[in-house]
């Protein structure tokens, strides 16, 4: 069985890492460069860097901070925020990203997924989906969770994978920052419709939540979290040892 990936997430606003609850009330955490160095050296399998206000503010991703961050990590780096064209993919990859995450840009222009996949390969294109429950439906939200698109999240993911997305990051707004556990119901629905890697995001509060995630949904490839790692509530080496003790493959 392929080892499960543990991925810290850097939500960056104005050059600083921030964290909120259900995408609201963002508070300053630290420097993305310093956190990236820390995670690169303590056993994280990958790192995600989101410029979380780029789309809402209608601007390009800040590349200066990204370059500094990419220069100090030696693990795969996924970058997103303000990715609206294939040129944006090119710019971010040249800054040191290994994969590019697209969200609002693909909602505005679904052909972007296929264009990028043909140029850079499916493995480079990550479809990040911010979803929450609306009237019994898993609904896609854009612009950092601010805008209800009306799209059904499961159908959107199926369409994105068919167009060439090589990985799905499912961000459950309902569980984001709440620390009650990952959204297993929503994740299960996604795993049922795709065979590409699925990354679970939103809700991790303790080691047991990762254990439950991988035991309940073995098709989930990775667990992504932010505040529990940023504030030292869970250490990545400790988490990986706990997973291994439960028979869940992890890179120690």
Tab-separated table of C-alpha atoms in Angstrom, residues 169-252:
chain	number	residue	atom	x	y	z
A	169	UNK	CA	-7.913	18.652	-2.620
A	170	UNK	CA	-11.277	18.717	-0.881
A	171	UNK	CA	-11.574	21.612	1.557
A	172	UNK	CA	-14.692	21.204	3.677
A	173	UNK	CA	-15.745	24.671	4.801
A	174	UNK	CA	-18.154	23.050	7.276
A	175	UNK	CA	-15.275	21.506	9.226
A	176	UNK	CA	-12.464	24.012	8.512
A	177	UNK	CA	-10.682	25.047	11.703
A	178	UNK	CA	-13.330	23.419	13.925
A	179	UNK	CA	-11.007	20.540	14.934
A	180	UNK	CA	-13.783	17.966	15.249
A	181	UNK	CA	-12.365	15.713	12.545
A	182	UNK	CA	-12.308	15.510	8.765
A	183	UNK	CA	-15.555	15.588	6.795
A	184	UNK	CA	-15.763	11.839	6.186
A	185	UNK	CA	-19.189	11.991	4.550
A	186	UNK	CA	-18.110	14.539	1.938
A	187	UNK	CA	-14.782	12.784	1.359
A	188	UNK	CA	-16.502	9.442	0.873
A	189	UNK	CA	-18.735	10.928	-1.812
A	190	UNK	CA	-15.650	12.236	-3.636
A	191	UNK	CA	-13.736	8.952	-3.366
A	192	UNK	CA	-16.718	7.154	-4.891
A	193	UNK	CA	-16.446	9.105	-8.158
A	194	UNK	CA	-12.713	9.388	-8.831
A	195	UNK	CA	-9.551	7.305	-8.940
A	196	UNK	CA	-7.053	10.193	-8.802
A	197	UNK	CA	-5.410	10.999	-5.460
A	198	UNK	CA	-7.705	12.723	-2.962
A	199	UNK	CA	-6.328	15.013	-0.248
A	200	UNK	CA	-8.536	15.613	2.793
A	201	UNK	CA	-8.551	19.150	4.179
A	202	UNK	CA	-10.498	20.797	6.978
A	203	UNK	CA	-11.214	19.621	10.506
A	204	UNK	CA	-8.104	17.905	11.862
A	205	UNK	CA	-7.745	18.477	15.592
A	206	UNK	CA	-5.698	15.551	16.869
A	207	UNK	CA	-3.799	12.448	15.805
A	208	UNK	CA	-6.897	10.266	16.131
A	209	UNK	CA	-8.630	12.267	13.394
A	210	UNK	CA	-5.932	11.216	10.906
A	211	UNK	CA	-6.132	7.610	12.070
A	212	UNK	CA	-9.915	7.631	11.647
A	213	UNK	CA	-9.601	9.273	8.221
A	214	UNK	CA	-7.281	6.649	6.759
A	215	UNK	CA	-8.960	3.699	8.466
A	216	UNK	CA	-12.448	4.762	7.374
A	217	UNK	CA	-11.515	5.930	3.880
A	218	UNK	CA	-8.444	4.011	2.668
A	219	UNK	CA	-8.840	5.617	-0.778
A	220	UNK	CA	-7.897	9.009	0.678
A	221	UNK	CA	-4.224	9.564	-0.150
A	222	UNK	CA	-3.292	12.397	2.176
A	223	UNK	CA	-4.333	14.496	5.139
A	224	UNK	CA	-3.790	18.249	5.057
A	225	UNK	CA	-3.885	20.486	8.106
A	226	UNK	CA	-2.738	23.890	9.263
A	227	UNK	CA	-3.271	25.170	12.803
A	228	UNK	CA	-2.587	21.905	14.669
A	229	UNK	CA	0.856	21.825	13.056
A	230	UNK	CA	1.486	25.581	13.195
A	231	UNK	CA	0.762	25.791	16.931
A	232	UNK	CA	2.526	22.557	17.892
A	233	UNK	CA	-0.624	20.720	18.942
A	234	UNK	CA	0.473	17.747	16.827
A	235	UNK	CA	4.011	17.043	15.667
A	236	UNK	CA	4.445	15.374	12.301
A	237	UNK	CA	6.947	12.733	13.517
A	238	UNK	CA	4.589	11.840	16.377
A	239	UNK	CA	1.656	11.617	13.971
A	240	UNK	CA	3.532	9.353	11.571
A	241	UNK	CA	4.619	7.019	14.355
A	242	UNK	CA	1.017	6.745	15.525
A	243	UNK	CA	-0.167	5.942	12.002
A	244	UNK	CA	2.494	3.233	11.630
A	245	UNK	CA	1.498	1.700	14.972
A	246	UNK	CA	-2.060	1.413	13.644
A	247	UNK	CA	-0.850	-0.335	10.497
A	248	UNK	CA	-1.330	2.743	8.304
A	249	UNK	CA	1.677	3.160	5.968
A	250	UNK	CA	3.587	6.398	6.502
A	251	UNK	CA	7.058	7.627	5.555
A	252	UNK	CA	8.977	7.701	8.834
